[in-house]
Coordinates of C-alpha atoms and ligand atoms in Angstrom, one line a residue:
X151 CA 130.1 105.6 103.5
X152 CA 130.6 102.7 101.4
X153 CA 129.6 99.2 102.1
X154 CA 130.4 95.9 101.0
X155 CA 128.8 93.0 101.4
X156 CA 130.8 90.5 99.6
X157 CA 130.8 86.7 98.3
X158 CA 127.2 86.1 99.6
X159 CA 124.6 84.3 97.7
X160 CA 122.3 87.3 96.6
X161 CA 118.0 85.9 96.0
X162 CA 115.7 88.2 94.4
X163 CA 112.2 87.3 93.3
X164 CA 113.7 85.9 90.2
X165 CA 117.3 85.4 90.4
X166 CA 119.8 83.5 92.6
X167 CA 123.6 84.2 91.7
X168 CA 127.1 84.7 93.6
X169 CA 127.6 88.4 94.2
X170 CA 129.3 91.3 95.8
X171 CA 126.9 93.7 97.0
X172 CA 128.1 97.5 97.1
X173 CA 126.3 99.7 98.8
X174 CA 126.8 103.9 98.9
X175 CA 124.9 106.8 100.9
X176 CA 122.1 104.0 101.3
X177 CA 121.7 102.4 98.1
X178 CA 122.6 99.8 96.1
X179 CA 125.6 100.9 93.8
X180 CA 126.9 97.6 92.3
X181 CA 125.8 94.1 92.3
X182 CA 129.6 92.9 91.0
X183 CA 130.8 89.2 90.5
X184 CA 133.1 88.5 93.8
X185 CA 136.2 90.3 94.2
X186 CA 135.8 93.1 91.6
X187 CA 137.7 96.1 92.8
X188 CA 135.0 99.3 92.6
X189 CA 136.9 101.0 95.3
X190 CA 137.3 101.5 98.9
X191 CA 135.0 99.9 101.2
X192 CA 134.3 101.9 104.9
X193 CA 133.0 98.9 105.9
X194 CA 133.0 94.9 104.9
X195 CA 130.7 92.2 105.8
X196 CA 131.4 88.8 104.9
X197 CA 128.6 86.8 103.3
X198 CA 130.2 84.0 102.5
X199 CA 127.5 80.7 103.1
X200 CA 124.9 83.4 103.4
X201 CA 122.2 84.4 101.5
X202 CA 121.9 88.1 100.7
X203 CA 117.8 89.3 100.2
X204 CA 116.0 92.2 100.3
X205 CA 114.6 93.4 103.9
X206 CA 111.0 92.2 104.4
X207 CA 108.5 94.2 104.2
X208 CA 105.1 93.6 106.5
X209 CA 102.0 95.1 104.5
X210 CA 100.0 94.2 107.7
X211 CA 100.7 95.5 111.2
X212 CA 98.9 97.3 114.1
X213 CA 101.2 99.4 116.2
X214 CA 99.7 101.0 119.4
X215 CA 96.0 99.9 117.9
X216 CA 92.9 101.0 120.2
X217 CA 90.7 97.8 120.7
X218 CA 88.3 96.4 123.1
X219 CA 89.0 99.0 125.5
X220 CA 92.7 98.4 125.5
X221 CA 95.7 99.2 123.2
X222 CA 98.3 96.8 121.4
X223 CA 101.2 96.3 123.3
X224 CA 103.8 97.3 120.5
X225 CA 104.1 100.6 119.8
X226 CA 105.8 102.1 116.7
X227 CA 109.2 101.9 119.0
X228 CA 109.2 98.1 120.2
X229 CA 107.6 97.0 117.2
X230 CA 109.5 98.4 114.3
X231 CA 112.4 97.3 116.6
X232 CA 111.3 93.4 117.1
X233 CA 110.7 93.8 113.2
X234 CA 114.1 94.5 112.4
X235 CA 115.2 91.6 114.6
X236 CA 113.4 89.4 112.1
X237 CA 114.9 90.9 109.2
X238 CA 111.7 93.5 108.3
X239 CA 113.0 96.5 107.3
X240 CA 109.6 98.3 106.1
X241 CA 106.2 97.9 107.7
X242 CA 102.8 99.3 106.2
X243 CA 100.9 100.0 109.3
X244 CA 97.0 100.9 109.1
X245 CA 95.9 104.5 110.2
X246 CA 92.1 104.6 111.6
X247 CA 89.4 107.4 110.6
X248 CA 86.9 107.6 113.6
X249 CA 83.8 107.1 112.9
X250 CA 81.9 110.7 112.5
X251 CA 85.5 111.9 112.5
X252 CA 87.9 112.6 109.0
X253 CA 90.9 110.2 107.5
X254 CA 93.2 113.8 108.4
X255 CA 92.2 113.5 111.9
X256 CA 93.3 109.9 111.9
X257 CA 96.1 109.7 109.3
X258 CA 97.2 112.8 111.6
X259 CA 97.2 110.8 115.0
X260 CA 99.1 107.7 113.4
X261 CA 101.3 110.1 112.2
X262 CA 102.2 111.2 115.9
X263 CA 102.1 107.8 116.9
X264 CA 105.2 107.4 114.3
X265 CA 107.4 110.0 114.4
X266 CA 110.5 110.2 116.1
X267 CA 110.0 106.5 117.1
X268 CA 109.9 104.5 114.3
X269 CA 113.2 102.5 113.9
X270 CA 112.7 101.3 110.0
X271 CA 110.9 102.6 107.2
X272 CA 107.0 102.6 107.2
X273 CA 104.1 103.8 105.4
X274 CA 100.5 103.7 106.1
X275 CA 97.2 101.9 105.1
X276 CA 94.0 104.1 106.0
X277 CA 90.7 102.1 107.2
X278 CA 88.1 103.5 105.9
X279 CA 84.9 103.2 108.5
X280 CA 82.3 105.5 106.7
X281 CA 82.5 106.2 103.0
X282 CA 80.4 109.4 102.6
X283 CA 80.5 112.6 100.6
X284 CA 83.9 113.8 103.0
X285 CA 85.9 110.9 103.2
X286 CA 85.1 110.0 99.4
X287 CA 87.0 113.7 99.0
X288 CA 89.4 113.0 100.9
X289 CA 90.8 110.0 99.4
X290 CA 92.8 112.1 96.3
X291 CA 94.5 114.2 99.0
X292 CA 95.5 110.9 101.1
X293 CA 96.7 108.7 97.6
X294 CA 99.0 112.0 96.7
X295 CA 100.2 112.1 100.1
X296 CA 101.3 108.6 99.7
X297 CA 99.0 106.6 101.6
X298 CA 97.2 105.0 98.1
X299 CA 95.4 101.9 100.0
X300 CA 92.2 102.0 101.7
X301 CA 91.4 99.0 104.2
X302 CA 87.4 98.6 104.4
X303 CA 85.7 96.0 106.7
X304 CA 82.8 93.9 106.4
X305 CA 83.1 92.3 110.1
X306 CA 83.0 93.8 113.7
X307 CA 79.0 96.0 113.4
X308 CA 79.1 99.3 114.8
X309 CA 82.8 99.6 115.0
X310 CA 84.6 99.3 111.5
X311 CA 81.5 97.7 109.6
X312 CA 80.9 99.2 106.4
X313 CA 77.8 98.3 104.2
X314 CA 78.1 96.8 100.1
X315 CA 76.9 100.6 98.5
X316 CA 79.4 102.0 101.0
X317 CA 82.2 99.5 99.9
X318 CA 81.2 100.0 96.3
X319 CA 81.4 103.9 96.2
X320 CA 84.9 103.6 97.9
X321 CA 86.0 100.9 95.3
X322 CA 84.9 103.1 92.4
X323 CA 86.5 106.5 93.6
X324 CA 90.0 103.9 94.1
X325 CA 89.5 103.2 90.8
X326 CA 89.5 106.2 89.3
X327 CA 92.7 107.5 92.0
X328 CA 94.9 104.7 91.0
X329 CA 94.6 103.8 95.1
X330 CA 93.7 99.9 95.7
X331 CA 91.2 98.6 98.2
X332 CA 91.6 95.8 100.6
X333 CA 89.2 94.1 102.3
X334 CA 88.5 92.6 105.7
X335 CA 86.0 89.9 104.0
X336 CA 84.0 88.2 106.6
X337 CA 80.5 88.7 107.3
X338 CA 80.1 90.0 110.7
X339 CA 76.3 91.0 111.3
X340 CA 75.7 86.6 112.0
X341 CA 78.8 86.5 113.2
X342 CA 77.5 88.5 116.1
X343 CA 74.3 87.2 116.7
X344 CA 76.7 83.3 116.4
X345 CA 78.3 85.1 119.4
X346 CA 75.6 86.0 121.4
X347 CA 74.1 82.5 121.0
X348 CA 77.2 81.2 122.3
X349 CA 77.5 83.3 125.1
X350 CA 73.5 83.1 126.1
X351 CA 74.8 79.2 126.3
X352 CA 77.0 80.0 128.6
X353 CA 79.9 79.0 125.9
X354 CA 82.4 81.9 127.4
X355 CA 86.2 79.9 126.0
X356 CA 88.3 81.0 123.6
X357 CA 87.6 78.0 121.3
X358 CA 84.1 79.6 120.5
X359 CA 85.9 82.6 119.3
X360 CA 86.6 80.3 116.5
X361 CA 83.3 78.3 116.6
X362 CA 81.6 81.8 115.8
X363 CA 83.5 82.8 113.3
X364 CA 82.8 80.0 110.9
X365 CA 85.0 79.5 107.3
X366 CA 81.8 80.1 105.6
X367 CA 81.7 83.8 106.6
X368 CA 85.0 84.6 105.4
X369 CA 84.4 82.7 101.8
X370 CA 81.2 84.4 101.8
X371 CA 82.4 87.8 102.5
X372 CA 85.3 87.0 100.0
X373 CA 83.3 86.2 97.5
X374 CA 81.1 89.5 97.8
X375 CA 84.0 91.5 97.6
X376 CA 85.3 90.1 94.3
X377 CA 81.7 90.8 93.1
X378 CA 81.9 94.6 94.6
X379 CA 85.6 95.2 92.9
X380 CA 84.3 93.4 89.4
X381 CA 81.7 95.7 89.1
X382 CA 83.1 98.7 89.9
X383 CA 85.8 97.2 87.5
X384 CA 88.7 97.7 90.3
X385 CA 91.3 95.3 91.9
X386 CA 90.6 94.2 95.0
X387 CA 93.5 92.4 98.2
X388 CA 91.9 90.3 100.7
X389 CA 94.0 90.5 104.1
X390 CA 95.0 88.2 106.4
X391 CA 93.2 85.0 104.1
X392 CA 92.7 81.9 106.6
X393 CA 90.8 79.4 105.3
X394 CA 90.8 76.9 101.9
X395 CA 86.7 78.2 100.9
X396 CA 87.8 82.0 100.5
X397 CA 90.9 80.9 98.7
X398 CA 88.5 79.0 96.2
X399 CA 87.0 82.2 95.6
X400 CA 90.0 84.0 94.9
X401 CA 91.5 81.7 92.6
X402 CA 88.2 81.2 90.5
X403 CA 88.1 85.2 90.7
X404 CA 92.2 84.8 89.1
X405 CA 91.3 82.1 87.0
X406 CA 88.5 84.8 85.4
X407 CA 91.5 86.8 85.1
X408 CA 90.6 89.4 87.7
X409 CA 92.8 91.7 89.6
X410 CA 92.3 90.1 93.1
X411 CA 95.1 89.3 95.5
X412 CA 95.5 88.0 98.7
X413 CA 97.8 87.4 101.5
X414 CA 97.8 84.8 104.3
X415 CA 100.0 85.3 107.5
X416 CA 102.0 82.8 109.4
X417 CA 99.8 82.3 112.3
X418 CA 97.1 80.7 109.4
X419 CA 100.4 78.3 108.1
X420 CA 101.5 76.9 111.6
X421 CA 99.1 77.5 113.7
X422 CA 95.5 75.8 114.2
X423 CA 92.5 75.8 116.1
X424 CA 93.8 73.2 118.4
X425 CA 95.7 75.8 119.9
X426 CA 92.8 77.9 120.6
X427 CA 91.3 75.0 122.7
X428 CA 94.3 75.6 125.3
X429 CA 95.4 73.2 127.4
X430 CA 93.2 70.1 128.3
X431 CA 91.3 70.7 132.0
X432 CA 93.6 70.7 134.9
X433 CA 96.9 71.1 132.5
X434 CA 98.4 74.5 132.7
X435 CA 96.2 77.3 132.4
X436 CA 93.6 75.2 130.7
X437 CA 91.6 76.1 128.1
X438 CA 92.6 80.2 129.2
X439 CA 95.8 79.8 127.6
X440 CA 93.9 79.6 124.2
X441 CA 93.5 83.1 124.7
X442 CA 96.7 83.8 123.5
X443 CA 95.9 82.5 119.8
X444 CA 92.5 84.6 119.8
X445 CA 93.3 86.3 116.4
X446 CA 90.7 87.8 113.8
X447 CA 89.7 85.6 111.2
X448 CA 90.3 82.8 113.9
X449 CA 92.6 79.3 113.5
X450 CA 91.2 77.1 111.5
X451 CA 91.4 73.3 111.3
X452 CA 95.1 71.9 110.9
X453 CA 93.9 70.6 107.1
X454 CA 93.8 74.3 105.4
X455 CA 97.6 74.7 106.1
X456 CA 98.3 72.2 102.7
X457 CA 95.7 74.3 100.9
X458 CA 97.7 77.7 102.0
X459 CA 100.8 76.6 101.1
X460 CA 99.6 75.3 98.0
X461 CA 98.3 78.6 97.2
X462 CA 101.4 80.4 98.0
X463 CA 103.2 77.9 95.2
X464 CA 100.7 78.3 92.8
X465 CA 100.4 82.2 92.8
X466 CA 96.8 82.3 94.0
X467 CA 98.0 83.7 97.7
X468 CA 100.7 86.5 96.8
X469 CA 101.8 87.9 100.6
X470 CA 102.5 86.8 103.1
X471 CA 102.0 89.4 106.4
X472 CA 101.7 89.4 110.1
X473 CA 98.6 91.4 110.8
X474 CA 100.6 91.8 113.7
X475 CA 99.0 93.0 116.9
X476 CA 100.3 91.9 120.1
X477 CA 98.3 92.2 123.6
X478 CA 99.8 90.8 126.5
X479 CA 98.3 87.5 128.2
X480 CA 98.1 89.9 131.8
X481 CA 96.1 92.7 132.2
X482 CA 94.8 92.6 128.5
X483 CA 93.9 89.4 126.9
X484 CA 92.6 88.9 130.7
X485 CA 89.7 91.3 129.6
X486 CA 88.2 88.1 128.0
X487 CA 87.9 85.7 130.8
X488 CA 84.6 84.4 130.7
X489 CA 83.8 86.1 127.9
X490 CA 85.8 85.4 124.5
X491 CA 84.1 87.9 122.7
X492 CA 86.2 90.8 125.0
X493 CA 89.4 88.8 124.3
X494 CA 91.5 91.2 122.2
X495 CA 92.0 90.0 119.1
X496 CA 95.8 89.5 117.7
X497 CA 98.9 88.2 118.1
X498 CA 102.5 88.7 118.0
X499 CA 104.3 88.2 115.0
X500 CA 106.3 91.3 113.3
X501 CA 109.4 89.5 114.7
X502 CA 108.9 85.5 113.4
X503 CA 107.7 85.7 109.7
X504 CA 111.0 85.7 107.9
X505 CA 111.8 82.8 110.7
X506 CA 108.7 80.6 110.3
X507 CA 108.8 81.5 106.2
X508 CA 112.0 80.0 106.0
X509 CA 110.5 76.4 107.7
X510 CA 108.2 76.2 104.3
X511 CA 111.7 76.7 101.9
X512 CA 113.5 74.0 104.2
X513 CA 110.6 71.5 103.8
X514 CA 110.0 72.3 100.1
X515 CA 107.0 73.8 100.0
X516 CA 108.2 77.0 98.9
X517 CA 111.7 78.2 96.7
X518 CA 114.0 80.7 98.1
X519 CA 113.1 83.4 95.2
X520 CA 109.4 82.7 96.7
X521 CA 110.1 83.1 99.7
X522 CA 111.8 86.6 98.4
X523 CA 108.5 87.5 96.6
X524 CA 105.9 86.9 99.6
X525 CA 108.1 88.6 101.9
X526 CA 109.6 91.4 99.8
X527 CA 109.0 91.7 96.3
X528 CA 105.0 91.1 96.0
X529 CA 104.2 93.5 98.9
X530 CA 106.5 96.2 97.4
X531 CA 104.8 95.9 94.0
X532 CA 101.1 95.8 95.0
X533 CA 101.6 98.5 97.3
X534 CA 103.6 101.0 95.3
X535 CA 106.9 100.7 96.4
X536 CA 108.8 98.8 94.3
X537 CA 112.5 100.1 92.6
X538 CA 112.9 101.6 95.9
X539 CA 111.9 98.7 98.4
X540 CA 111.5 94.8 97.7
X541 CA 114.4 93.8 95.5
X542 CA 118.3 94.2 95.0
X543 CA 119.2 96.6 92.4
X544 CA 121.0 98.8 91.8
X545 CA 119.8 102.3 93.1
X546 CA 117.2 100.4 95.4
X547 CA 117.2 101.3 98.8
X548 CA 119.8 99.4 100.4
X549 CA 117.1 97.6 102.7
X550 CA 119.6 94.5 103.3
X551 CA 119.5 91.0 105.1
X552 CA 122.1 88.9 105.1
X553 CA 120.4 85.4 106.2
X554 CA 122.1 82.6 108.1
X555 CA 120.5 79.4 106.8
X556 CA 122.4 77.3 109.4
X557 CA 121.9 79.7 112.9
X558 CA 119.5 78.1 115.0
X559 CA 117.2 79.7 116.8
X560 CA 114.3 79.0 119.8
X561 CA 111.5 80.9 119.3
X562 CA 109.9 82.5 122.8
X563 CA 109.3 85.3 124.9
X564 CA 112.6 86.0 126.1
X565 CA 114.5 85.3 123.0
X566 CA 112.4 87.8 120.6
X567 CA 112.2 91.3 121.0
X568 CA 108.4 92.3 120.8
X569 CA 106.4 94.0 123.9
X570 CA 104.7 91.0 124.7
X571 CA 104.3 88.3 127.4
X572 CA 103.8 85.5 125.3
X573 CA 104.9 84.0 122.4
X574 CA 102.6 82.0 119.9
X575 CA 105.5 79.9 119.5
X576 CA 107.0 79.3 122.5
X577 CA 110.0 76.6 122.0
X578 CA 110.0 76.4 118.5
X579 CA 113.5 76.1 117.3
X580 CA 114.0 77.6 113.9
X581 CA 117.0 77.2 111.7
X582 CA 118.0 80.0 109.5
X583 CA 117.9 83.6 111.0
X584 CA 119.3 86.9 110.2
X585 CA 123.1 87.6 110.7
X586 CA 122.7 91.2 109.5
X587 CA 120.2 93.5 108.4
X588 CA 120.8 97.2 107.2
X589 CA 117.8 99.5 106.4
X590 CA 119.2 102.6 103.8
X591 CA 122.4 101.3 104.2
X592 CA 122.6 101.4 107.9
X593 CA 124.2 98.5 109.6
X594 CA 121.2 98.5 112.3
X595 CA 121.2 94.7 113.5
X596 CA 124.4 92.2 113.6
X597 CA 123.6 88.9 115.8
X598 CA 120.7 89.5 116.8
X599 CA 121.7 92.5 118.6
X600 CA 120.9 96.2 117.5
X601 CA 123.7 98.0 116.2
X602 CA 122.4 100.9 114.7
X603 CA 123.5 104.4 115.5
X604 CA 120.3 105.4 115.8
X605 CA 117.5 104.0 117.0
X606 CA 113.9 106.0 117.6
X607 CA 113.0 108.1 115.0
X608 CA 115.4 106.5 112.4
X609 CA 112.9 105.4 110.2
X610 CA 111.3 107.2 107.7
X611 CA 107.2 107.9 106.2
X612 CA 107.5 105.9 102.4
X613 CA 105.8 107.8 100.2
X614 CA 103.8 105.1 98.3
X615 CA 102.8 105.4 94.6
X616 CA 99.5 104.5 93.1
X617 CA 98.5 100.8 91.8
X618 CA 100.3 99.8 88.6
X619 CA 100.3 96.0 88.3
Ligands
ZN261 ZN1 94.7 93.5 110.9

């Protein structure tokens, strides 16, 4: 079935020019100047005033993740759903090996977390919690099954925690697989014993989730794991970067001419540590209701948002993701009353990053072909999919949004679509939102409303290739 997307104002990473789009059997077949005959069209959408981009892609999300005794409230249903909504039409979700257990066993059980529910393409990251003889074997079989990123962390002891000769043997078999690393860079053996102080003080509000997790330990942990990926001679990618310190370090690492990248997430643009501190006493739900902006590295201090964006112009920050990974205020982020350090930790925020993204072009802090690359193009690229995700051309995928720069739109609980009781940005009206998205092809959302044919099991595993920047 042929599609035709016509007079629209077509943005790629580079290029902004007037367009028809043709699309047939779910890729890009033309990219025509408007009104060239190729043919008949099944089907016609009318861009004109629009801007036509590639879907977004989220390198970052947590569907159905085990943690703290609980499990995130979007599973790979809801949230590749909500993510559609937003105009994300591929998500990279991370698969967990068990400690003691094998990356198969776990790549296995996100796997049958995935299939025959995912609504838009997705791939998989695979944490990495022990590097040893088996997992180090392991890896070829899991880069030629597609899955060519390893995430390793340097925070929460006991549970993901990896040590430096751990992280160094895993960066060095990368290296010779073509697979890339990325790190989870803060240093969480103080960071615990930061907690327990604070808890011993009877310090037990969300604020001190923040208060323990000091900037210093991410720039610390950043740093060290520029020196691990230098020596081993490797790339590194920092998720989820929060903070203007561990963005110093990656741009002197740049600057040295390194391969290391990093992405930032909207929560660390927008948001701030005031809204961990909740409401003021006797307001609300008082200082509880910072509960629902307990996220892991925490808000930071309203003053590193200029620094972000900065870095975001200036090509030291590359992606921008969600680490999305909702729990609901009832039931689960209630696990952490009086004590923060049970709080789950993430937010929601699949649905809002194309939304909130689009704030930073309208206030000129980033251009629309950007705001195509941190959303699209760069994610696609670092990660191994790019021709076939992250742009518009011809025998890409037809992963399609056609973006409404005028639509308003108020940003809450009952107006997105994730599995969540709360929304980070409850009230925030937007303007510019997507009119309609198609993944392969597929007309799937048109106003805000699903469209698609199919829904559950529509989307399909994206074979990833290996690192080739
Ligand atoms: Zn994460």
């Amino acid at each position: 079935m042929a599609t035709l997307i016509k007079g629209g104002t077509v943005v790629t990473a580079s290029d902004t020019f007037v367009a028809d789009v043709w699309i047939d059997k779910g890729k890009v077949s033309a990219l025509v100047a408007p009104g060239t005959q190729l043919g008949h069209a099944d089907q016609t959408i009318d861009a004109t005033g629009q801007y036509v981009i590639p879907g977004g892609i989220d390198c970052h999300t947590h569907m159905s993740l085990p943690f703290g005794g609980t499990t995130a409230s979007d599973d790979f249903d809801t949230g590749t759903v909500a993510a559609a909504h937003g105009g994300t039409t591929t998500i990279v979700d991370f698969a967990i090996q068990s400690k003691g257990s094998s990356m198969r066993a776990g790549l296995d059980a996100w796997f049958a977390k995935s299939e025959g529910k995912a609504a838009i393409d997705y791939g998989f990251h695979m944490i990495m919690t022990e590097a040893n003889p088996g997992t180090l074997a392991e890896m070829a079989a899991m880069v030629r099954e597609g899955i060519t990123s390893f995430k390793m962390f340097m925070a929460y002891p006991g549970v993901f925690l990896v040590d430096d000769q751990q992280i160094f043997r895993a960066m060095q078999r990368a290296g010779e697989l073509g697979a890339l690393i990325t790190m989870h860079a803060e240093i969480g053996l103080p960071i615990d014993v930061m907690v327990q102080k604070a808890l011993a003080e009877g310090k037990t509000a969300p604020i001190y989730h923040a208060l323990t997790r000091p900037e210093v330990a991410e720039a610390t942990g950043t740093e060290r794991a520029i020196a691990l990926a230098e020596m081993a001679g490797v790339p590194v990618y920092m998720v989820h970067l929060s903070a203007q310190r561990a963005l110093e370090r990656v741009a002197e690492a740049r600057d040295r001419g390194l391969a290391t990248f990093a992405e930032t997430c909207p929560q660390y643009l927008f948001l701030s540590e005031d809204d961990l501190r909740g409401d003021p006493p006797g307001v609300g739900d008082g200082e509880w209701k910072g509960a629902g902006y307990v996220c892991t590295p925490p808000l930071r201090p309203k003053h590193h948002h200029d620094h972000l964006w900065r870095g975001l112009r200036n090509y030291d920050l590359q992606v921008v993701a969600t680490d999305h990974c909702p729990f609901c205020m009832k039931d689960q982020k209630e696990l952490g009353r009086g004590d923060f350090s049970k709080i789950p930790n993430g937010m929601p925020g699949v649905e809002t990053r194309l939304h909130l993204l689009w704030e930073g072009v309208r206030a000129g802090q980033i251009s629309l072909n950007r705001f195509v690359e941190i959303t699209s193009t760069a994610p696609a690229k670092i990660f191994g999919m790019y021709g076939k995700k992250g742009t518009l051309a011809v025998g890409a995928d037809a992963d399609v949004v056609v973006w409404d720069p005028k639509r308003e739109k108020v940003l809450g609980k009952d107006t997105l679509h994730m599995r969540v009781d709360y929304s980070p940005y409850e009230g925030r009206k937007v303007i510019g939102t997507p009119s309609h998205v198609l993944s392969r092809g597929d007309l799937i959302i048109k106003d805000d409303v699903w469209v698609g044919k199919q829904k559950q099991g529509r989307g399909q595993f994206c074979k990833r290739g290996t690192f080739g920047l």
